[in-house]
Coordinates of C-alpha atoms and ligand atoms in Angstrom, one line a residue:
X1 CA -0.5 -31.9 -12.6
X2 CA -3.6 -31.0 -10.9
X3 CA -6.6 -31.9 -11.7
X4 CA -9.1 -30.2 -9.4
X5 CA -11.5 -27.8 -11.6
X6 CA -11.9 -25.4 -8.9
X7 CA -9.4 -22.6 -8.5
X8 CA -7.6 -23.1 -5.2
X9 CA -4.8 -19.4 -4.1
X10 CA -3.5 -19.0 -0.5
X11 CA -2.3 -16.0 0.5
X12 CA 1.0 -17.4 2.8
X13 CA 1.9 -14.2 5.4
X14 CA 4.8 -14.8 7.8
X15 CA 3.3 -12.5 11.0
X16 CA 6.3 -11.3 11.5
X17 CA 6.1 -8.1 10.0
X18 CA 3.2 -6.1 8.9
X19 CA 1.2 -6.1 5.5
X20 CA 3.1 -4.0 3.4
X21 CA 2.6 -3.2 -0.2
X22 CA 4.5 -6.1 -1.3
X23 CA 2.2 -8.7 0.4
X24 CA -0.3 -6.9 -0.4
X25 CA 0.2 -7.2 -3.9
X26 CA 1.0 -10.6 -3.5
X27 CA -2.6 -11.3 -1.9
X28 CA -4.7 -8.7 -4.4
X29 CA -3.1 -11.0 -7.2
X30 CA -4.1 -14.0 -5.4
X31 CA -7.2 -12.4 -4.7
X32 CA -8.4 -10.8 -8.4
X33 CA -7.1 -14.7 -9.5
X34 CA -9.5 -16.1 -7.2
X35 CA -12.5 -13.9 -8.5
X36 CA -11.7 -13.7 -12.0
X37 CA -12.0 -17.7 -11.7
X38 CA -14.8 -18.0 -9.7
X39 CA -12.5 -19.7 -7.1
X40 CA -11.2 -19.5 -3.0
X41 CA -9.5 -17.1 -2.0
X42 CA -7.4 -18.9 1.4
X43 CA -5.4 -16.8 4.1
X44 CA -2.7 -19.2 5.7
X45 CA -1.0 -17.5 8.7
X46 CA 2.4 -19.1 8.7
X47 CA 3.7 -18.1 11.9
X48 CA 5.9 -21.0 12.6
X49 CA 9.0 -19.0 13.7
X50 CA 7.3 -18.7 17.3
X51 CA 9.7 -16.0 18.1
X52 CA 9.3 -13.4 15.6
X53 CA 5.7 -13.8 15.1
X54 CA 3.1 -11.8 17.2
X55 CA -0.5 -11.8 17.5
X56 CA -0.5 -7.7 17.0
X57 CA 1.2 -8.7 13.4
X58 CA -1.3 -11.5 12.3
X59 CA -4.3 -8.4 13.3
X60 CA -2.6 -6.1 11.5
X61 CA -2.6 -8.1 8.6
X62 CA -6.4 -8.8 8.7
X63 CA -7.2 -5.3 9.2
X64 CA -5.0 -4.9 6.2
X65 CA -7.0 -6.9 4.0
X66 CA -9.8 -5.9 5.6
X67 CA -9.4 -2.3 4.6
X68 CA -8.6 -3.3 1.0
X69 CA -11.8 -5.2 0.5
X70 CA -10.0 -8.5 -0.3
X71 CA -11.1 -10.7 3.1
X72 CA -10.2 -14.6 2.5
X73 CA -13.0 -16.7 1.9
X74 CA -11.2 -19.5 3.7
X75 CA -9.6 -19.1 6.7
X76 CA -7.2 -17.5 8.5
X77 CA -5.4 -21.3 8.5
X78 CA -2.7 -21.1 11.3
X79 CA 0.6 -23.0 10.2
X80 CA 1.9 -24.1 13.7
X81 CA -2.1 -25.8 14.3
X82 CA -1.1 -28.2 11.8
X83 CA 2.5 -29.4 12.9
X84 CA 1.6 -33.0 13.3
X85 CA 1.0 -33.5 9.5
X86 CA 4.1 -31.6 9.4
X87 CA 6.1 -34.5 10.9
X88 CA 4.3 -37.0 9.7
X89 CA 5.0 -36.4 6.4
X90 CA 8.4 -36.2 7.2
X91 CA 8.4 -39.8 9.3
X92 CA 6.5 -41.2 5.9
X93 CA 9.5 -39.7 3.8
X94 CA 12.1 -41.2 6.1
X95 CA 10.3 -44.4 6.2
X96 CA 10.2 -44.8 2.2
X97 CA 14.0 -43.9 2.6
X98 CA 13.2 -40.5 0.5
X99 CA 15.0 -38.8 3.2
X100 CA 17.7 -39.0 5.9
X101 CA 18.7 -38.6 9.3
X102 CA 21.8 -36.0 9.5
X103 CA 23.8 -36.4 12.8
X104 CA 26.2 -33.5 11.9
X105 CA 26.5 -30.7 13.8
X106 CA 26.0 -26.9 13.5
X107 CA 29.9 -26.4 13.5
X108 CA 31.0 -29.4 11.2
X109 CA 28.2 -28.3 8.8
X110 CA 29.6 -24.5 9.2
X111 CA 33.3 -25.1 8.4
X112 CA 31.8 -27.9 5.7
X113 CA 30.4 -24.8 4.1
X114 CA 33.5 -22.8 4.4
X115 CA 35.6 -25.5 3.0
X116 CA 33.5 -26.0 0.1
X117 CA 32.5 -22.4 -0.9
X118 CA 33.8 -21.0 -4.2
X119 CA 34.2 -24.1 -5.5
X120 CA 31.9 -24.0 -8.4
X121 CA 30.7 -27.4 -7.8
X122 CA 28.2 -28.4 -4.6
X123 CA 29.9 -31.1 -2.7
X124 CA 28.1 -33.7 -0.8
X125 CA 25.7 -32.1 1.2
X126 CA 27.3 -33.1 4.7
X127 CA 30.6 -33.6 6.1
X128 CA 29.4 -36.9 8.1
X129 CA 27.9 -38.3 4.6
X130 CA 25.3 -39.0 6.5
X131 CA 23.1 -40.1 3.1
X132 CA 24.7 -43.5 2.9
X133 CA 24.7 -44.0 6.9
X134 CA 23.2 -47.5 7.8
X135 CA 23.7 -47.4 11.4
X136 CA 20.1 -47.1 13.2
X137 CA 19.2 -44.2 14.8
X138 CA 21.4 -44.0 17.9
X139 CA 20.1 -41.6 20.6
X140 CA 22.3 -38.7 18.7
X141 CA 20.0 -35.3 18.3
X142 CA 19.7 -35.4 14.2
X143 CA 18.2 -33.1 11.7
X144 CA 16.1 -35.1 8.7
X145 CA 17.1 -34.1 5.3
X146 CA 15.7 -34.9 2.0
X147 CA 17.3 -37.1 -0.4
X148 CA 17.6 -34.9 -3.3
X149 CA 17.1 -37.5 -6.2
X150 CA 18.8 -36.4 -9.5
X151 CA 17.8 -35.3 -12.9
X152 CA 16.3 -32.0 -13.7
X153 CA 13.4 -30.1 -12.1
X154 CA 10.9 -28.0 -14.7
X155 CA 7.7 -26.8 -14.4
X156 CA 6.0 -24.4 -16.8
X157 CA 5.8 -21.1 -14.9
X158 CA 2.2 -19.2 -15.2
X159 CA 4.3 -15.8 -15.4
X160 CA 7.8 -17.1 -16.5
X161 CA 6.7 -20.1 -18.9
X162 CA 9.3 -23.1 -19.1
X163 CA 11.3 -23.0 -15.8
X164 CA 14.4 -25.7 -15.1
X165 CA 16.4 -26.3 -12.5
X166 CA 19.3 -29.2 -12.6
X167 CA 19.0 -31.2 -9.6
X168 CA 22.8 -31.3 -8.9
X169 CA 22.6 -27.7 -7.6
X170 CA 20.5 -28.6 -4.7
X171 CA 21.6 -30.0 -1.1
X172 CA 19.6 -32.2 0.7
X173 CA 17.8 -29.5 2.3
X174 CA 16.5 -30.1 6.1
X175 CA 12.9 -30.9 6.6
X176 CA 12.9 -31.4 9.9
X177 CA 15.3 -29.8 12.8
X178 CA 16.8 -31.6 15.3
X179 CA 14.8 -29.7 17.6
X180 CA 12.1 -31.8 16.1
X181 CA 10.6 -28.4 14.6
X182 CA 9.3 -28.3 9.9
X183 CA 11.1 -26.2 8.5
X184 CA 9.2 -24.1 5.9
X185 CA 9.6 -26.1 2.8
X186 CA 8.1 -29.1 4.8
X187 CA 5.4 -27.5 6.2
X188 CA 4.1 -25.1 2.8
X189 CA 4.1 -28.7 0.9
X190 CA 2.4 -29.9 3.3
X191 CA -0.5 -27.1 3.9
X192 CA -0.9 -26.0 0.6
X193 CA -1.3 -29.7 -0.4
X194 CA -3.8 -30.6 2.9
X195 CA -5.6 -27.2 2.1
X196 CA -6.0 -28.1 -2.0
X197 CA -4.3 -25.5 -3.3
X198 CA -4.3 -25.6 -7.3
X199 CA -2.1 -22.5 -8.0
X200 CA 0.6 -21.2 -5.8
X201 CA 0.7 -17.4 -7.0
X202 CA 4.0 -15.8 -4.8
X203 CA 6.8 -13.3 -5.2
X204 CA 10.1 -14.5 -6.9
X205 CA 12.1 -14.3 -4.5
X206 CA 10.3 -18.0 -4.0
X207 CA 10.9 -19.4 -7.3
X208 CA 14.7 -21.1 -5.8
X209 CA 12.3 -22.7 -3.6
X210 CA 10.0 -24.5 -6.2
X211 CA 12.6 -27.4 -7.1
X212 CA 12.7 -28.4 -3.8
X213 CA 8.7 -28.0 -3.1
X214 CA 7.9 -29.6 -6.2
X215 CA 10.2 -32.4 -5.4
X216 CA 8.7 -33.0 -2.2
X217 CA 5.0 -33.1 -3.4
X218 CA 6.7 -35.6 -6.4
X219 CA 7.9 -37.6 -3.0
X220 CA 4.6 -37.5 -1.0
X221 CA 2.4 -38.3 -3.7
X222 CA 0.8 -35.3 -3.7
X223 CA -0.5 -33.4 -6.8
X224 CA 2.2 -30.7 -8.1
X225 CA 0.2 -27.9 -8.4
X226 CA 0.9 -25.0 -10.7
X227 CA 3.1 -22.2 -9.9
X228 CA 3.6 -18.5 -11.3
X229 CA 6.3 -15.7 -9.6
X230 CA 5.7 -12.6 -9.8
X231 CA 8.2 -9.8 -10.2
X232 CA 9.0 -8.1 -7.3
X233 CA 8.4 -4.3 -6.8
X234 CA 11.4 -1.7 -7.1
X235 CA 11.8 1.6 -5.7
X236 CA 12.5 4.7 -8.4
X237 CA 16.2 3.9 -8.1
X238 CA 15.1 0.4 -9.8
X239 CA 16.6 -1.7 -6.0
X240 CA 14.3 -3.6 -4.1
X241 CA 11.9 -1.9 -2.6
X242 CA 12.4 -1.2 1.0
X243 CA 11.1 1.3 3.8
X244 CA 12.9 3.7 2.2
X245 CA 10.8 3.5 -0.6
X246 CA 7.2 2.9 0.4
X247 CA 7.3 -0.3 1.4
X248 CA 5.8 0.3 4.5
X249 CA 2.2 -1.1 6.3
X250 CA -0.8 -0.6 3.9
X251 CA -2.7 1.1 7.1
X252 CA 0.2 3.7 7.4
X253 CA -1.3 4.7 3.5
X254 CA -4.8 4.8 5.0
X255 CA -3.8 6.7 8.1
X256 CA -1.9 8.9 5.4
X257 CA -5.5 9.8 3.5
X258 CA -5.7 7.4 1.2
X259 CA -8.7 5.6 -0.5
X260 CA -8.7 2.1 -0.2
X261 CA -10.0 1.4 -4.0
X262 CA -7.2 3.9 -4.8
X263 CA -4.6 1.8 -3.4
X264 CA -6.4 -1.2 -4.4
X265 CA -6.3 -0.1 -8.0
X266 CA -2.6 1.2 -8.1
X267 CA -1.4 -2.5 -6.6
X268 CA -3.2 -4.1 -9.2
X269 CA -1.5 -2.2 -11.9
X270 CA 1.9 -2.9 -10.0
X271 CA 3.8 -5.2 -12.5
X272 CA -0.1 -6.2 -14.0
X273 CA -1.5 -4.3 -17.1
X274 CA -5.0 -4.5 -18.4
X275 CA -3.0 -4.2 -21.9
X276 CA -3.7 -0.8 -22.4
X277 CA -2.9 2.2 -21.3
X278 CA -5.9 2.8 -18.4
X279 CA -4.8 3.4 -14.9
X280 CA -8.5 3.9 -13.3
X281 CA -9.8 1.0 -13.2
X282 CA -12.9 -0.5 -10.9
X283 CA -12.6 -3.1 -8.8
X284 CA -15.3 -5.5 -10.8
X285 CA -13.4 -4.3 -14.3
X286 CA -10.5 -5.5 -12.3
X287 CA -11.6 -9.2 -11.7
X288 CA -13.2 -9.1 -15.0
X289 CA -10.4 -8.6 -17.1
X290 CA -7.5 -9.7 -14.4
X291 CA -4.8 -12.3 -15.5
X292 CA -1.5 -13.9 -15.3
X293 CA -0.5 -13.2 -19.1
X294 CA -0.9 -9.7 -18.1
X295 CA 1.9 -9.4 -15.7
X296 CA 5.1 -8.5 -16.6
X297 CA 8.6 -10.3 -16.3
X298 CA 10.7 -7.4 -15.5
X299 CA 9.9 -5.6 -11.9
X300 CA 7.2 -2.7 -10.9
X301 CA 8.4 0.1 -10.1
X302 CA 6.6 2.1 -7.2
X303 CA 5.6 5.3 -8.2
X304 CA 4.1 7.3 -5.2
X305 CA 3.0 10.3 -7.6
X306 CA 1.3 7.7 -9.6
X307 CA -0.5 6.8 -6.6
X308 CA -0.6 10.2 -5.4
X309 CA -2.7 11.0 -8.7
X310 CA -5.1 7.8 -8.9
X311 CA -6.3 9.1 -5.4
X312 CA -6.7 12.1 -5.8
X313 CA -8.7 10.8 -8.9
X314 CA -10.6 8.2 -6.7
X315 CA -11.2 11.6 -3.9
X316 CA -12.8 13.3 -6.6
X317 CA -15.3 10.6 -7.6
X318 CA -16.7 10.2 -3.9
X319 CA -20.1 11.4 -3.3
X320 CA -20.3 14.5 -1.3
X321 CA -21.5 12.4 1.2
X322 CA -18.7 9.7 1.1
X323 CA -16.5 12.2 0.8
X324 CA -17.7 14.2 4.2
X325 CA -17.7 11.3 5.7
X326 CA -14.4 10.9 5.0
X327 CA -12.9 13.4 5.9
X328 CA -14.3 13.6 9.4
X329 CA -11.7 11.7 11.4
X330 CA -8.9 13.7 10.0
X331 CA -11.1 17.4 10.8
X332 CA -11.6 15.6 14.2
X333 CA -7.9 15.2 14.8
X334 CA -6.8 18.6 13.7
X335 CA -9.6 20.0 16.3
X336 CA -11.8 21.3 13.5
X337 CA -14.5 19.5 13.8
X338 CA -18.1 20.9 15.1
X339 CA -21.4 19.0 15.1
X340 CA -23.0 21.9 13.7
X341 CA -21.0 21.5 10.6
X342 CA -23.7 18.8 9.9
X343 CA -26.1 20.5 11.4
X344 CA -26.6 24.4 11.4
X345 CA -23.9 25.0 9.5
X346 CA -24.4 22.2 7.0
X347 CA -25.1 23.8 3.7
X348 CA -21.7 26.3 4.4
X349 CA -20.3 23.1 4.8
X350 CA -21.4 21.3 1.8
X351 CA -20.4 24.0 -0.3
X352 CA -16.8 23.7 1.5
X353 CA -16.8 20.3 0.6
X354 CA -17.3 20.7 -3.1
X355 CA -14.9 23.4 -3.3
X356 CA -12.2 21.6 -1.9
X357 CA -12.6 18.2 -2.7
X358 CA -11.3 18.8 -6.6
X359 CA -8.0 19.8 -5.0
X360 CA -7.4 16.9 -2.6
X361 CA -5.1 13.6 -4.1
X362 CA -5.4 12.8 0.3
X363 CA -8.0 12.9 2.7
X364 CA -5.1 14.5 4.4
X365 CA -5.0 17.5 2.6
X366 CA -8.6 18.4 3.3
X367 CA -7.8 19.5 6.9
X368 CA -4.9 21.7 5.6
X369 CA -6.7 23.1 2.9
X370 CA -10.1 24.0 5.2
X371 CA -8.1 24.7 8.3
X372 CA -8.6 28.7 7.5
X373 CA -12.3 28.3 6.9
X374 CA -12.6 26.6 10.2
X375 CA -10.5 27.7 12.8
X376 CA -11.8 30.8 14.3
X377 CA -8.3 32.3 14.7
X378 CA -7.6 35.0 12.3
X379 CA -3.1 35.8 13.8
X380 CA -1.9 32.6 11.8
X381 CA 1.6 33.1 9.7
X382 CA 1.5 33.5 5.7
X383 CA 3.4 32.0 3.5
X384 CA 6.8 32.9 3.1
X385 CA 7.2 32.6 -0.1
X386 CA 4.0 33.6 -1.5
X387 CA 4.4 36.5 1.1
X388 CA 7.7 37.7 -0.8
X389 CA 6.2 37.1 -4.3
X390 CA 2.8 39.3 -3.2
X391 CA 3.1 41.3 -1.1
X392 CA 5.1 43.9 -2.8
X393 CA 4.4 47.5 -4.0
X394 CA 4.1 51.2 -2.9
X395 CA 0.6 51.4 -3.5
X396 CA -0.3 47.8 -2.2
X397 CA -1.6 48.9 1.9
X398 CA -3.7 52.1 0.1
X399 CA -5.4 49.2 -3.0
X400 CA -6.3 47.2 0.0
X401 CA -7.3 49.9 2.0
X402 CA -10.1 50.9 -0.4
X403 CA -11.1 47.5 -0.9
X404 CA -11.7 46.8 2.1
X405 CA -13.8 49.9 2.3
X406 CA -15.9 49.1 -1.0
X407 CA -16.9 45.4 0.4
X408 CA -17.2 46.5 3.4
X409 CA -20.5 48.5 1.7
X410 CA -21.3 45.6 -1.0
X411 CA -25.3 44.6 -1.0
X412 CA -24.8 41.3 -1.8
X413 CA -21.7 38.7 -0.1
X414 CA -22.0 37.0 -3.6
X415 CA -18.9 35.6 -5.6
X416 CA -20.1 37.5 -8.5
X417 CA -20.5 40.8 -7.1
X418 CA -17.3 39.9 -5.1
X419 CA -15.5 39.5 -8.2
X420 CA -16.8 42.8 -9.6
X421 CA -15.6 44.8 -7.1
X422 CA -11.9 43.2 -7.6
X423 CA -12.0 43.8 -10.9
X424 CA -13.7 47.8 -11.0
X425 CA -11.1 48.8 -8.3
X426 CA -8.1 47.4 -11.0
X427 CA -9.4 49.1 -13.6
X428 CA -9.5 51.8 -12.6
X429 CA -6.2 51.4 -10.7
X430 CA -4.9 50.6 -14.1
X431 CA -3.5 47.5 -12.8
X432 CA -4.0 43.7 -12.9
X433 CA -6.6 41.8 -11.1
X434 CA -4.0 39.6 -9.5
X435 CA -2.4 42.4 -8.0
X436 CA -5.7 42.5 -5.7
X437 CA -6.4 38.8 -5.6
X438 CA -3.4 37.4 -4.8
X439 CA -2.6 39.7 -1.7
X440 CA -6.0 39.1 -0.6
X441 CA -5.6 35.5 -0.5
X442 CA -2.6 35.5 1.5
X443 CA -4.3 37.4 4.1
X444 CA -7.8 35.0 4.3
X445 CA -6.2 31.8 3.8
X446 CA -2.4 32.6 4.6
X447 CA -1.4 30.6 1.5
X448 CA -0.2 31.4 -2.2
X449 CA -2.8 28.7 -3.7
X450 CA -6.4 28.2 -2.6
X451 CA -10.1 27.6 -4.6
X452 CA -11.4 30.3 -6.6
X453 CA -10.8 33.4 -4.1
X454 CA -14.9 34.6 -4.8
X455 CA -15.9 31.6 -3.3
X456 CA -13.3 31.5 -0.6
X457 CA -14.6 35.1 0.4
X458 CA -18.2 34.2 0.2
X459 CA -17.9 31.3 2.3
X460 CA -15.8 33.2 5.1
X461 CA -18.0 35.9 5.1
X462 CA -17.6 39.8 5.3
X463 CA -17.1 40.2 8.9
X464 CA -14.0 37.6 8.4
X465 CA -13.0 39.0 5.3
X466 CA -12.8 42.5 6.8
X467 CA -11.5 41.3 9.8
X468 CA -7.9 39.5 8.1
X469 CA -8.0 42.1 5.7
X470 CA -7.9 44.9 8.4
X471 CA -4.9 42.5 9.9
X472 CA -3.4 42.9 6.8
X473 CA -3.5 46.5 6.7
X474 CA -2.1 46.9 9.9
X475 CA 1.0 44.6 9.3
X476 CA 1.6 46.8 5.7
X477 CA 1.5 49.8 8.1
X478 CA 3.9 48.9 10.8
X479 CA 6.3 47.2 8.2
X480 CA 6.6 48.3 4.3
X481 CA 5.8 45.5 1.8
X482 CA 7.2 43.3 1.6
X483 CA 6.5 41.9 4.7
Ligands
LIG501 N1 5.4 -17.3 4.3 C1 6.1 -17.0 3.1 C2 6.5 -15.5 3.1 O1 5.9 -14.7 3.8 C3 5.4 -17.3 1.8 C4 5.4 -18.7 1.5 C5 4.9 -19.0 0.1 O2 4.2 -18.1 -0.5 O3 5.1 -20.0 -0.4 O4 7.4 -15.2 2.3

């Protein structure tokens, strides 16, 4: 076992896709490990497959990180830099006769497969028995494979405890092609051992591979160092999670409106619990109280209300600073931005702001909540279903008729006053309040739901108020509620 005091996680991406909410679990585990131990944090690239990797997908995982606060402290390593060990290592193993040359062929090796599948038992590896060979190499192309020695395999799992595997059930897996190429158990010995890796934290879909990994360290001398698997995440249906799901590129979720400590958080608590029943939870609260006992056998599931909900709980703590700054961008590409919104029209806009941000779980929503506020139109649609629920009623066009002609005289634009005048007019229409306020905010916001209509009003101002209210009349005149 390893001995180094120093906590040593990698983060192992494959660039060929982008950083989606599995790996990024995978490297906030790694990460919150790291901290909680006062250890490195180390991003290893491992774009060996030359031909599905791409540059674009190795800066779209940095940005990923990036946005989620956890940048590596060491690296980005690049896998196909350090090929040479690669092969070395393999040469060394062939040397000490730990592993073979295989001379068989893609199509012997295929119908080898066939022939022995279903059997129950795993035959010899190859057709050519190309273990107990003692010819020298002659000038055939040949694949290296590792001599599989026997006896069981166990290693005591961070997450899973006492793990075994019986060394019959493995084939002499390749570690070098005959194109002269690692293969990825080769080369993810060999890194995470050059780079000093003391705890290889990963998904379990890896865990068939740790037999074979730790038998290779066992053959290169290496230290074994200490592994956990971590239960994948499901979607709601309880399979795998895919696309379909969620499982798509972290950025999509910030281009989407969402807080980074807010996803941050909700990954954490993705198969990890604090032990309790908390679900916001800061990012130092995080590393303090972050570890492996705490995550679960059994997978996550991904629950996009849940995250839905932390966010909108994270968009209610920003400052209303943080929180205009955040939602800039997204007012910019709707078109509603003006500079004089932090200028001229700041305080209007500030009290926006507060108004709206209780009722945003997205930055997204804010442009679709303010959009009536800020765009100077006054023809948009309403609702059609909060049209059919409210605007109904014989005497509706003549109640908003004389509302409109007691603000239009009101001293004071205050929500207050505002409010008075709402609730004198149903009085003394012997009616309810909503049957004033609901109408009315259909024809200022053009939705069923909005803040506290007194504030809505005060912030639009008469002349707007009047304005869609007049447009409301009008409609009510052509064509009898409801519209
Ligand atoms: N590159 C591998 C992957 O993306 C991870 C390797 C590892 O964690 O050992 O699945």
């Amino acid at each position: 076992m390893n001995v180094q005091s120093q906590v040593r996680v990698r983060f192992a991406p494959s660039p060929t896709g982008h950083l989606h909410v599995g790996g990024a679990r995978s490297a906030i585990f790694n990460w919150l490990y790291a901290r909680n131990r006062s250890g490195v944090f180390i991003l290893r690239i491992e774009d060996t497959d030359r031909e599905r990797s791409s540059e674009t997908m190795v800066q779209g995982i940095l940005e990923g990180m990036a946005w989620l606060g956890i940048g590596p402290d060491e690296g980005p390593h690049f896998q196909s830099r350090a090929q040479s060990l690669h092969v070395e290592n393999a040469r060394k193993l062939l040397d000490e006769g730990k592993a073979y040359r295989c001379y068989c062929t893609t199509e012997e090796l295929k119908e080898h497969r066939t022939r022995t599948a279903g059997s129950g038992k795993p035959g010899p590896t190859c057709p050519g028995g190309c273990r107990s060979l003692v010819e020298p190499d002659d000038g055939r192309p040949f694949a290296v494979r590792f001599a599989v020695p026997p006896g069981e395999i166990a290693w005591d799992d961070l997450i899973h405890g006492d793990t075994r595997f019986d060394g019959e059930t493995l084939e002499d897996f390749v570690i070098l092609r005959s194109d002269g190429t690692p293969t990825y158990m080769l080369s993810v010995v060999s890194d995470d051992a050059s780079q000093r890796i003391t705890d290889v934290i990963r998904g379990d879909d890896h865990i068939s591979n740790t037999p074979k990994q730790i038998l290779l360290y066992q053959a290169l001398a290496y230290p074994v160092p200490r592994f956990g698997h971590m239960p994948l995440i499901l979607g709601e249906d309880k399979k795998r999670l895919s696309k379909r799901h969620g499982a798509v590129s972290v950025l999509q979720y910030r281009d989407e409106g969402f807080l980074p400590e807010a996803m941050f958080n909700f990954l954490a608590l993705l198969g990890w619990s604090p032990g309790d029943d908390r679900q916001q939870i800061d990012r130092s609260t995080l590393v303090s109280e972050f570890s492996l006992s705490g995550i679960g056998k059994a997978g996550a599931v991904f629950d996009r209300a849940k995250l839905e909900w932390l966010n909108g709980r994270y968009v209610n703590d920003l400052t209303l600073h943080d929180f205009e700054t955040a939602v800039q961008p997204g007012l910019e590409a709707a078109g509603l931005w003006s500079d004089d919104l932090r200028t001229g029209r700041k305080d209007w806009f500030r009290k926006l702001l507060l108004i709206l941000q209780p009722r945003c779980r997205t930055l997204a929503d804010f442009p679709a909540q303010a959009v009536r506020m800020l765009d100077p139109a006054d023809d948009f649609d309403y609702d059609e279903k909060a049209a059919r629920k409210h605007l109904k009623g014989d005497l509706l066009r003549d109640n908003m008729v004389e509302l409109a002609g007691r603000l239009e005289v009101l001293e004071n634009w205050r929500p207050d006053l505002l409010e008075m005048v709402f609730r004198t007019l149903a009085e003394e229409r012997d009616i309810s309040a909503g049957k004033l306020i609901h109408p009315v905010r259909l024809a200022v916001t053009g939705s069923g739901s909005s803040p506290g209509l007194f504030e809505v009003l005060e912030l639009l101002g008469r002349d707007r108020t009047l304005t869609r209210l007049e447009r409301l009349v009008e409609l009510l005149t052509k064509r009898p509620a409801p519209l």
